[in-house]
């Protein structure tokens, strides 16, 4: 067995001890400290030592994925925090200012769990979400943190202690009972945070029962995690590395399928020896690895990057699965990519890879009515349009249904689009379905496993 690699976490309080950080300009370090008052910050030694190319900092995409950037705040927001620090504002005053800025960053872009919390005999079961009939999402309480806080992540409020989500815990009515009763469910997706931060005993206590009596209808168990990109030693030299792998093997031997939903944002994350080894070890258990990522300005808004990422994934035996559109929250302005541009990047990369990589779908938005992809841009009857499609919907009949929005080069999310051909509403907005919030504004989104 390989020598154990010990994980070491850095936060806003001690990042200046990182040897590589010592060589950063004072200006960069200062910006991290200011922005770090508002947004969460955490990374580990693997990201520092093996992912970030320090010769290319501050432009290196791995650096921007894990280190706070000045432009995550607007110039006004930045200045107000800066002024408060300078004039040595009281702790209360500073805290108030920070909470105001956090609110401006749209911490809850959706109703998230509260719109989708299922009940059992009238009692809500926290920590699970059942939006699409065949798949139940499980959010275990112990899996709500991560190996590194990705700077674009829409779960940022939970990392700074804003727990409006309720997580599955020992006290909750058991999600196992719910799943047992719902025979239409074929897939259980364990998500977070990152569920792979949980120790072996915890993961096993969620997965092992699903292999037993009463769960014959469960065909697939999925784990949504970024561990392969952020701490691959989990499967190589961590204390329980072999136990995780044995559990994965047991799932596959039981006649069910284990799907590891891996999150990679850039091909650079696929290049380390450790990640390649971890991928091989997981595949050797009969598990499939499916890959997903949002499209992010400054990180991967380039067809060449996606092409190389998908090709490398296939070459390593993984399956490209989803390209997502980033949600409207946190430092969204920094990362956002217009829908039309995202579509063009997807198309150009897709057209340039072998069919084995064309398992990928997207670019996809998780909105209230379902997962919606941008399928094309065209001109129909003299009108320029964006062709959209449901990949997933609350109402299964809508799945695979095509519909049209007016062409809009600037729109960055579904709620900014309006129907094409002079229609007043999209088909799903008529009588049968109305979002709980106002029409077309603020269509909520639900957590996906990035995670995801
Ligand atoms: C994406 C998603 C799923 C899984 O959808 P698949 O298309 O089966 O991968 C399940 N639940 C929610 C809420 C989702 O957003
Ligand atoms: S993207 Fe995933 S791994 Fe990264 S911070 Fe968010 S939940 Fe954690």
Tab-separated table of C-alpha atoms in Angstrom, residues 3-443:
chain	number	residue	atom	x	y	z
A	3	UNK	CA	2.353	5.785	1.868
A	4	UNK	CA	-0.494	7.573	3.549
A	5	UNK	CA	-1.109	11.134	2.389
A	6	UNK	CA	-2.515	13.236	5.171
A	7	UNK	CA	-5.133	15.792	4.360
A	8	UNK	CA	-4.418	19.246	5.638
A	9	UNK	CA	-7.036	21.972	5.387
A	10	UNK	CA	-6.420	25.680	4.982
A	11	UNK	CA	-8.928	28.424	5.697
A	12	UNK	CA	-9.037	32.199	5.688
A	13	UNK	CA	-7.235	32.080	9.052
A	14	UNK	CA	-4.151	30.193	7.989
A	15	UNK	CA	-3.850	30.286	4.181
A	16	UNK	CA	-0.913	32.675	4.425
A	17	UNK	CA	1.113	29.820	5.926
A	18	UNK	CA	0.950	27.932	2.620
A	19	UNK	CA	4.525	28.147	1.271
A	20	UNK	CA	3.364	28.865	-2.279
A	21	UNK	CA	1.071	31.639	-1.057
A	22	UNK	CA	3.992	33.459	0.556
A	23	UNK	CA	5.165	34.415	-2.940
A	24	UNK	CA	1.819	35.945	-3.972
A	25	UNK	CA	1.603	39.706	-4.237
A	26	UNK	CA	0.384	41.608	-1.172
A	27	UNK	CA	-2.511	42.844	-3.278
A	28	UNK	CA	-3.761	39.317	-3.987
A	29	UNK	CA	-3.477	38.266	-0.362
A	30	UNK	CA	-5.255	41.418	0.722
A	31	UNK	CA	-8.158	40.744	-1.665
A	32	UNK	CA	-8.487	37.180	-0.354
A	33	UNK	CA	-8.703	38.495	3.197
A	34	UNK	CA	-11.370	41.058	2.316
A	35	UNK	CA	-13.533	38.719	0.208
A	36	UNK	CA	-12.988	36.007	2.812
A	37	UNK	CA	-15.051	38.035	5.273
A	38	UNK	CA	-18.089	37.392	3.069
A	39	UNK	CA	-17.588	34.103	1.254
A	40	UNK	CA	-16.432	30.724	2.550
A	41	UNK	CA	-12.866	29.613	1.891
A	42	UNK	CA	-11.305	26.219	2.382
A	43	UNK	CA	-8.859	24.105	0.459
A	44	UNK	CA	-6.475	21.245	1.058
A	45	UNK	CA	-2.857	20.340	0.450
A	46	UNK	CA	-3.590	18.197	-2.639
A	47	UNK	CA	-5.133	21.187	-4.402
A	48	UNK	CA	-2.177	23.360	-3.374
A	49	UNK	CA	0.579	20.882	-4.198
A	50	UNK	CA	-0.762	18.945	-7.167
A	51	UNK	CA	-3.556	20.871	-8.899
A	52	UNK	CA	-2.649	24.538	-8.934
A	53	UNK	CA	0.069	25.514	-11.383
A	54	UNK	CA	1.794	28.174	-9.278
A	55	UNK	CA	3.851	29.400	-12.236
A	56	UNK	CA	0.564	30.526	-13.853
A	57	UNK	CA	-1.088	32.121	-10.812
A	58	UNK	CA	-3.262	34.254	-10.723
A	59	UNK	CA	-4.595	33.093	-14.114
A	60	UNK	CA	-4.452	29.384	-13.405
A	61	UNK	CA	-8.003	27.951	-13.509
A	62	UNK	CA	-7.347	25.647	-10.525
A	63	UNK	CA	-6.307	28.712	-8.514
A	64	UNK	CA	-9.529	30.527	-9.417
A	65	UNK	CA	-11.557	27.474	-8.480
A	66	UNK	CA	-10.270	27.405	-4.940
A	67	UNK	CA	-8.920	30.875	-4.049
A	68	UNK	CA	-11.192	33.851	-3.523
A	69	UNK	CA	-10.916	36.549	-6.160
A	70	UNK	CA	-11.383	40.273	-5.693
A	71	UNK	CA	-14.004	40.337	-8.464
A	72	UNK	CA	-16.303	37.926	-6.616
A	73	UNK	CA	-17.642	41.087	-4.989
A	74	UNK	CA	-18.764	44.195	-6.847
A	75	UNK	CA	-16.390	47.159	-6.442
A	76	UNK	CA	-18.919	48.780	-4.056
A	77	UNK	CA	-19.257	45.667	-1.931
A	78	UNK	CA	-15.496	45.253	-1.802
A	79	UNK	CA	-15.003	48.861	-0.823
A	80	UNK	CA	-17.566	48.749	1.951
A	81	UNK	CA	-15.908	45.732	3.594
A	82	UNK	CA	-12.523	47.337	3.104
A	83	UNK	CA	-13.676	50.579	4.730
A	84	UNK	CA	-15.194	48.759	7.666
A	85	UNK	CA	-11.920	46.926	8.286
A	86	UNK	CA	-9.876	50.116	7.930
A	87	UNK	CA	-11.897	52.122	10.346
A	88	UNK	CA	-11.906	49.155	12.742
A	89	UNK	CA	-15.677	48.834	12.781
A	90	UNK	CA	-17.099	46.942	15.742
A	91	UNK	CA	-17.734	43.240	15.376
A	92	UNK	CA	-21.501	43.820	15.343
A	93	UNK	CA	-21.255	46.466	12.675
A	94	UNK	CA	-19.008	44.330	10.509
A	95	UNK	CA	-21.272	41.330	10.939
A	96	UNK	CA	-24.280	43.399	9.898
A	97	UNK	CA	-22.517	44.699	6.820
A	98	UNK	CA	-21.413	41.205	5.844
A	99	UNK	CA	-24.885	39.770	6.226
A	100	UNK	CA	-26.256	42.569	4.044
A	101	UNK	CA	-23.762	41.760	1.290
A	102	UNK	CA	-24.526	38.069	1.557
A	103	UNK	CA	-28.192	38.838	0.999
A	104	UNK	CA	-27.296	40.810	-2.119
A	105	UNK	CA	-25.543	37.688	-3.393
A	106	UNK	CA	-28.874	35.847	-3.564
A	107	UNK	CA	-28.071	33.082	-1.090
A	108	UNK	CA	-31.261	31.132	-1.776
A	109	UNK	CA	-31.790	31.067	-5.500
A	110	UNK	CA	-34.555	28.547	-5.016
A	111	UNK	CA	-36.962	27.060	-2.590
A	112	UNK	CA	-34.418	24.226	-2.539
A	113	UNK	CA	-35.497	21.468	-0.225
A	114	UNK	CA	-38.623	23.003	1.240
A	115	UNK	CA	-40.372	22.723	-2.123
A	116	UNK	CA	-39.512	19.096	-2.432
A	117	UNK	CA	-39.413	17.628	1.058
A	118	UNK	CA	-41.446	14.455	1.024
A	119	UNK	CA	-43.578	13.256	3.902
A	120	UNK	CA	-44.345	9.893	5.392
A	121	UNK	CA	-47.787	9.627	6.938
A	122	UNK	CA	-47.833	13.401	7.096
A	123	UNK	CA	-44.451	13.768	8.806
A	124	UNK	CA	-41.837	15.575	6.710
A	125	UNK	CA	-38.619	13.672	6.208
A	126	UNK	CA	-35.727	16.114	6.250
A	127	UNK	CA	-32.691	15.379	4.159
A	128	UNK	CA	-34.341	13.801	1.203
A	129	UNK	CA	-35.693	15.274	-1.963
A	130	UNK	CA	-38.007	13.554	-4.376
A	131	UNK	CA	-38.591	15.656	-7.432
A	132	UNK	CA	-38.437	13.210	-10.320
A	133	UNK	CA	-40.385	10.027	-9.786
A	134	UNK	CA	-37.541	7.537	-10.316
A	135	UNK	CA	-34.840	9.214	-8.204
A	136	UNK	CA	-34.632	10.126	-4.522
A	137	UNK	CA	-31.820	12.399	-3.356
A	138	UNK	CA	-30.371	11.858	0.112
A	139	UNK	CA	-28.473	14.631	1.935
A	140	UNK	CA	-26.814	12.997	4.950
A	141	UNK	CA	-26.049	15.470	7.729
A	142	UNK	CA	-22.454	14.275	8.057
A	143	UNK	CA	-21.777	14.848	4.359
A	144	UNK	CA	-22.501	18.552	4.190
A	145	UNK	CA	-18.955	19.795	3.984
A	146	UNK	CA	-16.333	19.404	1.236
A	147	UNK	CA	-12.656	18.687	0.642
A	148	UNK	CA	-12.345	22.205	-0.787
A	149	UNK	CA	-14.983	24.889	-1.227
A	150	UNK	CA	-15.267	25.469	-4.952
A	151	UNK	CA	-15.480	29.208	-5.402
A	152	UNK	CA	-18.476	29.011	-7.768
A	153	UNK	CA	-20.521	26.642	-5.623
A	154	UNK	CA	-24.177	27.464	-5.044
A	155	UNK	CA	-24.031	25.756	-1.657
A	156	UNK	CA	-21.855	28.552	-0.257
A	157	UNK	CA	-24.457	29.709	2.320
A	158	UNK	CA	-24.383	26.357	4.070
A	159	UNK	CA	-20.600	26.582	4.424
A	160	UNK	CA	-20.909	29.833	6.348
A	161	UNK	CA	-23.413	28.361	8.754
A	162	UNK	CA	-26.682	29.332	7.081
A	163	UNK	CA	-28.590	26.112	7.470
A	164	UNK	CA	-31.888	26.579	5.756
A	165	UNK	CA	-31.564	23.068	4.394
A	166	UNK	CA	-32.555	20.204	6.639
A	167	UNK	CA	-30.396	17.156	6.549
A	168	UNK	CA	-31.054	13.526	7.182
A	169	UNK	CA	-30.010	12.589	10.667
A	170	UNK	CA	-30.556	9.870	13.206
A	171	UNK	CA	-33.472	11.794	14.715
A	172	UNK	CA	-35.390	12.063	11.444
A	173	UNK	CA	-38.026	9.552	10.474
A	174	UNK	CA	-36.058	7.162	8.419
A	175	UNK	CA	-35.631	7.884	4.747
A	176	UNK	CA	-35.320	4.121	4.387
A	177	UNK	CA	-39.020	3.785	5.269
A	178	UNK	CA	-39.921	6.349	2.649
A	179	UNK	CA	-37.888	4.612	-0.039
A	180	UNK	CA	-39.315	1.231	0.924
A	181	UNK	CA	-42.846	2.529	0.438
A	182	UNK	CA	-42.158	4.177	-2.902
A	183	UNK	CA	-41.841	1.367	-5.384
A	184	UNK	CA	-41.614	3.784	-8.323
A	185	UNK	CA	-38.146	4.810	-7.123
A	186	UNK	CA	-35.319	3.022	-8.924
A	187	UNK	CA	-32.409	5.313	-8.037
A	188	UNK	CA	-31.071	6.623	-4.748
A	189	UNK	CA	-28.594	9.475	-5.152
A	190	UNK	CA	-26.434	10.282	-2.141
A	191	UNK	CA	-25.295	13.860	-2.310
A	192	UNK	CA	-23.987	16.739	-0.164
A	193	UNK	CA	-21.797	18.804	0.200
A	194	UNK	CA	-19.614	15.880	-0.615
A	195	UNK	CA	-20.772	12.555	0.850
A	196	UNK	CA	-17.246	11.164	0.436
A	197	UNK	CA	-16.103	13.305	3.373
A	198	UNK	CA	-18.094	10.877	5.546
A	199	UNK	CA	-16.182	8.164	7.274
A	200	UNK	CA	-16.598	4.614	6.094
A	201	UNK	CA	-19.030	3.567	8.812
A	202	UNK	CA	-21.457	6.357	7.918
A	203	UNK	CA	-21.402	5.709	4.174
A	204	UNK	CA	-21.879	2.041	4.771
A	205	UNK	CA	-24.850	2.705	7.060
A	206	UNK	CA	-26.615	4.461	4.201
A	207	UNK	CA	-25.697	2.101	1.372
A	208	UNK	CA	-25.655	-1.383	2.900
A	209	UNK	CA	-29.355	-1.440	3.958
A	210	UNK	CA	-30.372	-0.612	0.379
A	211	UNK	CA	-28.980	-3.982	-0.702
A	212	UNK	CA	-31.337	-5.831	1.626
A	213	UNK	CA	-34.937	-6.924	1.912
A	214	UNK	CA	-37.598	-4.353	1.020
A	215	UNK	CA	-35.398	-2.501	-1.445
A	216	UNK	CA	-35.683	-4.850	-4.401
A	217	UNK	CA	-37.059	-1.954	-6.510
A	218	UNK	CA	-33.836	0.033	-6.070
A	219	UNK	CA	-31.744	-0.652	-9.142
A	220	UNK	CA	-29.095	2.036	-8.957
A	221	UNK	CA	-27.217	3.735	-6.154
A	222	UNK	CA	-25.436	6.916	-7.073
A	223	UNK	CA	-22.855	8.898	-5.130
A	224	UNK	CA	-22.394	12.528	-6.203
A	225	UNK	CA	-18.897	13.667	-5.269
A	226	UNK	CA	-15.933	15.817	-6.189
A	227	UNK	CA	-13.486	13.659	-4.270
A	228	UNK	CA	-11.730	12.400	-7.422
A	229	UNK	CA	-10.823	15.950	-8.252
A	230	UNK	CA	-10.138	17.232	-4.726
A	231	UNK	CA	-8.825	14.336	-2.634
A	232	UNK	CA	-8.230	11.169	-4.710
A	233	UNK	CA	-6.220	9.653	-1.847
A	234	UNK	CA	-9.582	8.712	-0.357
A	235	UNK	CA	-9.395	5.619	-2.562
A	236	UNK	CA	-5.645	5.080	-2.493
A	237	UNK	CA	-3.975	5.612	0.849
A	238	UNK	CA	-6.627	6.844	3.286
A	239	UNK	CA	-7.171	4.503	6.160
A	240	UNK	CA	-10.436	3.059	4.846
A	241	UNK	CA	-9.572	3.214	1.130
A	242	UNK	CA	-9.950	-0.514	0.613
A	243	UNK	CA	-13.164	-0.670	2.611
A	244	UNK	CA	-14.883	1.900	0.386
A	245	UNK	CA	-13.854	-0.113	-2.650
A	246	UNK	CA	-15.074	-3.361	-1.139
A	247	UNK	CA	-18.453	-1.728	-0.416
A	248	UNK	CA	-18.702	-0.514	-4.018
A	249	UNK	CA	-17.917	-4.024	-5.196
A	250	UNK	CA	-20.584	-5.467	-2.909
A	251	UNK	CA	-23.212	-3.131	-4.392
A	252	UNK	CA	-22.369	-4.270	-7.900
A	253	UNK	CA	-22.241	-7.938	-6.883
A	254	UNK	CA	-25.648	-7.664	-5.247
A	255	UNK	CA	-27.118	-7.116	-8.693
A	256	UNK	CA	-27.538	-3.373	-8.334
A	257	UNK	CA	-25.482	-0.781	-10.112
A	258	UNK	CA	-23.250	1.733	-8.382
A	259	UNK	CA	-22.855	4.951	-10.362
A	260	UNK	CA	-20.205	7.336	-9.141
A	261	UNK	CA	-21.273	10.820	-10.287
A	262	UNK	CA	-17.940	12.611	-10.451
A	263	UNK	CA	-17.511	16.343	-10.704
A	264	UNK	CA	-14.654	17.679	-12.837
A	265	UNK	CA	-14.446	21.243	-14.143
A	266	UNK	CA	-11.289	21.041	-16.224
A	267	UNK	CA	-9.053	18.414	-17.829
A	268	UNK	CA	-6.273	19.540	-15.509
A	269	UNK	CA	-8.090	17.716	-12.716
A	270	UNK	CA	-7.750	14.460	-14.660
A	271	UNK	CA	-4.024	14.625	-15.091
A	272	UNK	CA	-2.565	13.760	-11.720
A	273	UNK	CA	-1.231	10.323	-10.990
A	274	UNK	CA	-3.412	10.114	-7.885
A	275	UNK	CA	-6.669	10.886	-9.716
A	276	UNK	CA	-5.866	8.363	-12.443
A	277	UNK	CA	-5.107	5.720	-9.908
A	278	UNK	CA	-8.281	6.422	-7.909
A	279	UNK	CA	-10.355	6.232	-11.100
A	280	UNK	CA	-8.827	2.864	-11.949
A	281	UNK	CA	-9.465	1.512	-8.499
A	282	UNK	CA	-13.126	2.560	-8.532
A	283	UNK	CA	-13.644	1.136	-12.027
A	284	UNK	CA	-12.104	-2.140	-10.906
A	285	UNK	CA	-15.079	-2.613	-8.555
A	286	UNK	CA	-17.517	-2.678	-11.486
A	287	UNK	CA	-18.679	0.872	-10.732
A	288	UNK	CA	-19.316	3.328	-13.558
A	289	UNK	CA	-18.054	6.872	-13.240
A	290	UNK	CA	-20.214	9.519	-14.892
A	291	UNK	CA	-18.915	13.069	-15.109
A	292	UNK	CA	-20.613	16.412	-14.754
A	293	UNK	CA	-19.664	20.067	-14.469
A	294	UNK	CA	-21.082	23.527	-14.812
A	295	UNK	CA	-19.763	25.825	-17.506
A	296	UNK	CA	-17.815	28.634	-15.854
A	297	UNK	CA	-16.356	31.831	-17.258
A	298	UNK	CA	-12.633	32.165	-16.465
A	299	UNK	CA	-12.405	28.383	-15.908
A	300	UNK	CA	-13.809	26.380	-18.802
A	301	UNK	CA	-15.745	28.684	-21.153
A	302	UNK	CA	-13.895	27.322	-24.149
A	303	UNK	CA	-14.811	24.425	-26.456
A	304	UNK	CA	-11.220	23.166	-26.533
A	305	UNK	CA	-11.218	22.644	-22.764
A	306	UNK	CA	-14.466	20.642	-22.854
A	307	UNK	CA	-13.283	18.617	-25.832
A	308	UNK	CA	-10.097	17.654	-24.070
A	309	UNK	CA	-11.937	16.999	-20.803
A	310	UNK	CA	-14.525	14.680	-22.396
A	311	UNK	CA	-11.884	12.886	-24.447
A	312	UNK	CA	-9.700	12.326	-21.408
A	313	UNK	CA	-12.664	11.096	-19.369
A	314	UNK	CA	-13.515	8.512	-22.022
A	315	UNK	CA	-9.905	7.478	-22.341
A	316	UNK	CA	-9.741	6.869	-18.601
A	317	UNK	CA	-12.911	4.780	-18.772
A	318	UNK	CA	-15.378	7.381	-17.499
A	319	UNK	CA	-18.648	8.533	-19.069
A	320	UNK	CA	-19.356	12.218	-19.832
A	321	UNK	CA	-22.864	12.913	-18.495
A	322	UNK	CA	-23.961	16.545	-17.956
A	323	UNK	CA	-22.879	20.102	-18.706
A	324	UNK	CA	-24.767	22.447	-16.384
A	325	UNK	CA	-25.507	26.160	-16.422
A	326	UNK	CA	-24.302	27.887	-13.292
A	327	UNK	CA	-26.970	29.182	-10.912
A	328	UNK	CA	-27.730	32.762	-10.055
A	329	UNK	CA	-26.086	33.024	-6.654
A	330	UNK	CA	-22.852	34.045	-4.903
A	331	UNK	CA	-20.128	35.274	-7.244
A	332	UNK	CA	-22.320	34.390	-10.219
A	333	UNK	CA	-21.426	37.587	-12.088
A	334	UNK	CA	-17.809	36.412	-12.216
A	335	UNK	CA	-18.576	32.947	-13.553
A	336	UNK	CA	-21.698	33.462	-15.605
A	337	UNK	CA	-21.862	32.461	-19.253
A	338	UNK	CA	-24.805	33.461	-21.452
A	339	UNK	CA	-26.991	30.553	-22.571
A	340	UNK	CA	-26.255	31.141	-26.235
A	341	UNK	CA	-22.516	31.108	-25.615
A	342	UNK	CA	-22.794	27.972	-23.472
A	343	UNK	CA	-24.701	26.282	-26.271
A	344	UNK	CA	-22.035	27.231	-28.816
A	345	UNK	CA	-19.259	25.891	-26.621
A	346	UNK	CA	-21.159	22.661	-26.055
A	347	UNK	CA	-21.901	22.270	-29.767
A	348	UNK	CA	-18.348	22.964	-30.904
A	349	UNK	CA	-16.875	20.498	-28.425
A	350	UNK	CA	-19.558	17.866	-29.089
A	351	UNK	CA	-19.039	18.007	-32.848
A	352	UNK	CA	-15.349	17.408	-32.375
A	353	UNK	CA	-15.305	14.219	-30.267
A	354	UNK	CA	-15.971	10.564	-30.929
A	355	UNK	CA	-19.414	9.104	-30.355
A	356	UNK	CA	-18.171	7.572	-27.113
A	357	UNK	CA	-17.995	11.063	-25.613
A	358	UNK	CA	-21.394	12.113	-26.993
A	359	UNK	CA	-23.135	10.556	-24.010
A	360	UNK	CA	-22.939	14.036	-22.544
A	361	UNK	CA	-26.055	16.221	-22.418
A	362	UNK	CA	-26.489	19.905	-21.915
A	363	UNK	CA	-26.087	22.703	-21.411
A	364	UNK	CA	-28.742	22.062	-18.788
A	365	UNK	CA	-30.517	24.248	-16.237
A	366	UNK	CA	-32.182	22.829	-13.140
A	367	UNK	CA	-35.245	25.033	-12.905
A	368	UNK	CA	-38.577	24.598	-11.102
A	369	UNK	CA	-40.352	22.645	-13.830
A	370	UNK	CA	-37.368	20.408	-14.505
A	371	UNK	CA	-33.996	20.069	-16.165
A	372	UNK	CA	-34.040	22.070	-19.359
A	373	UNK	CA	-31.370	21.902	-22.058
A	374	UNK	CA	-30.578	24.276	-24.844
A	375	UNK	CA	-30.861	22.076	-27.901
A	376	UNK	CA	-30.280	24.511	-30.704
A	377	UNK	CA	-30.380	27.968	-32.132
A	378	UNK	CA	-32.315	28.398	-35.340
A	379	UNK	CA	-34.581	30.534	-37.419
A	380	UNK	CA	-38.145	29.314	-37.799
A	381	UNK	CA	-40.757	31.190	-39.850
A	382	UNK	CA	-38.500	34.226	-39.937
A	383	UNK	CA	-37.951	34.366	-36.171
A	384	UNK	CA	-34.657	33.649	-34.459
A	385	UNK	CA	-35.269	31.180	-31.628
A	386	UNK	CA	-33.625	29.087	-28.952
A	387	UNK	CA	-34.797	25.502	-28.972
A	388	UNK	CA	-35.227	24.023	-25.496
A	389	UNK	CA	-36.006	20.564	-24.225
A	390	UNK	CA	-36.974	18.943	-20.939
A	391	UNK	CA	-34.466	16.293	-19.869
A	392	UNK	CA	-36.268	15.797	-16.592
A	393	UNK	CA	-39.563	17.130	-15.370
A	394	UNK	CA	-41.863	16.819	-12.430
A	395	UNK	CA	-44.490	15.622	-14.862
A	396	UNK	CA	-42.958	12.712	-16.744
A	397	UNK	CA	-45.008	13.536	-19.911
A	398	UNK	CA	-42.954	16.649	-20.444
A	399	UNK	CA	-39.700	14.738	-20.594
A	400	UNK	CA	-38.083	15.023	-24.028
A	401	UNK	CA	-40.579	17.696	-25.029
A	402	UNK	CA	-39.228	20.449	-27.248
A	403	UNK	CA	-40.278	24.094	-26.901
A	404	UNK	CA	-39.067	27.458	-28.130
A	405	UNK	CA	-37.908	30.727	-26.637
A	406	UNK	CA	-37.168	33.969	-28.379
A	407	UNK	CA	-33.474	34.317	-29.213
A	408	UNK	CA	-31.671	36.293	-26.539
A	409	UNK	CA	-27.920	36.625	-26.619
A	410	UNK	CA	-27.642	37.940	-23.088
A	411	UNK	CA	-29.938	35.652	-21.126
A	412	UNK	CA	-28.021	33.639	-18.542
A	413	UNK	CA	-30.881	31.679	-16.988
A	414	UNK	CA	-34.204	30.248	-17.978
A	415	UNK	CA	-36.259	32.919	-16.192
A	416	UNK	CA	-34.787	35.560	-18.486
A	417	UNK	CA	-36.183	33.886	-21.607
A	418	UNK	CA	-39.571	34.625	-23.103
A	419	UNK	CA	-41.615	32.321	-25.348
A	420	UNK	CA	-41.093	32.551	-29.116
A	421	UNK	CA	-43.754	33.275	-31.741
A	422	UNK	CA	-45.534	35.890	-29.659
A	423	UNK	CA	-46.903	33.352	-27.171
A	424	UNK	CA	-47.760	34.627	-23.715
A	425	UNK	CA	-46.406	31.681	-21.786
A	426	UNK	CA	-44.481	28.457	-22.157
A	427	UNK	CA	-46.685	25.372	-22.489
A	428	UNK	CA	-46.041	24.256	-18.908
A	429	UNK	CA	-47.005	27.640	-17.490
A	430	UNK	CA	-50.601	27.302	-18.627
A	431	UNK	CA	-53.302	26.137	-16.173
A	432	UNK	CA	-51.807	22.707	-15.367
A	433	UNK	CA	-48.674	24.060	-13.807
A	434	UNK	CA	-47.848	27.242	-11.988
A	435	UNK	CA	-44.653	27.762	-10.064
A	436	UNK	CA	-45.243	28.780	-6.461
A	437	UNK	CA	-43.322	31.983	-7.012
A	438	UNK	CA	-44.330	34.641	-9.495
A	439	UNK	CA	-44.347	33.763	-13.154
A	440	UNK	CA	-41.079	33.527	-14.985
A	441	UNK	CA	-39.266	35.594	-12.369
A	442	UNK	CA	-37.239	33.583	-9.885
A	443	UNK	CA	-38.091	30.109	-11.033
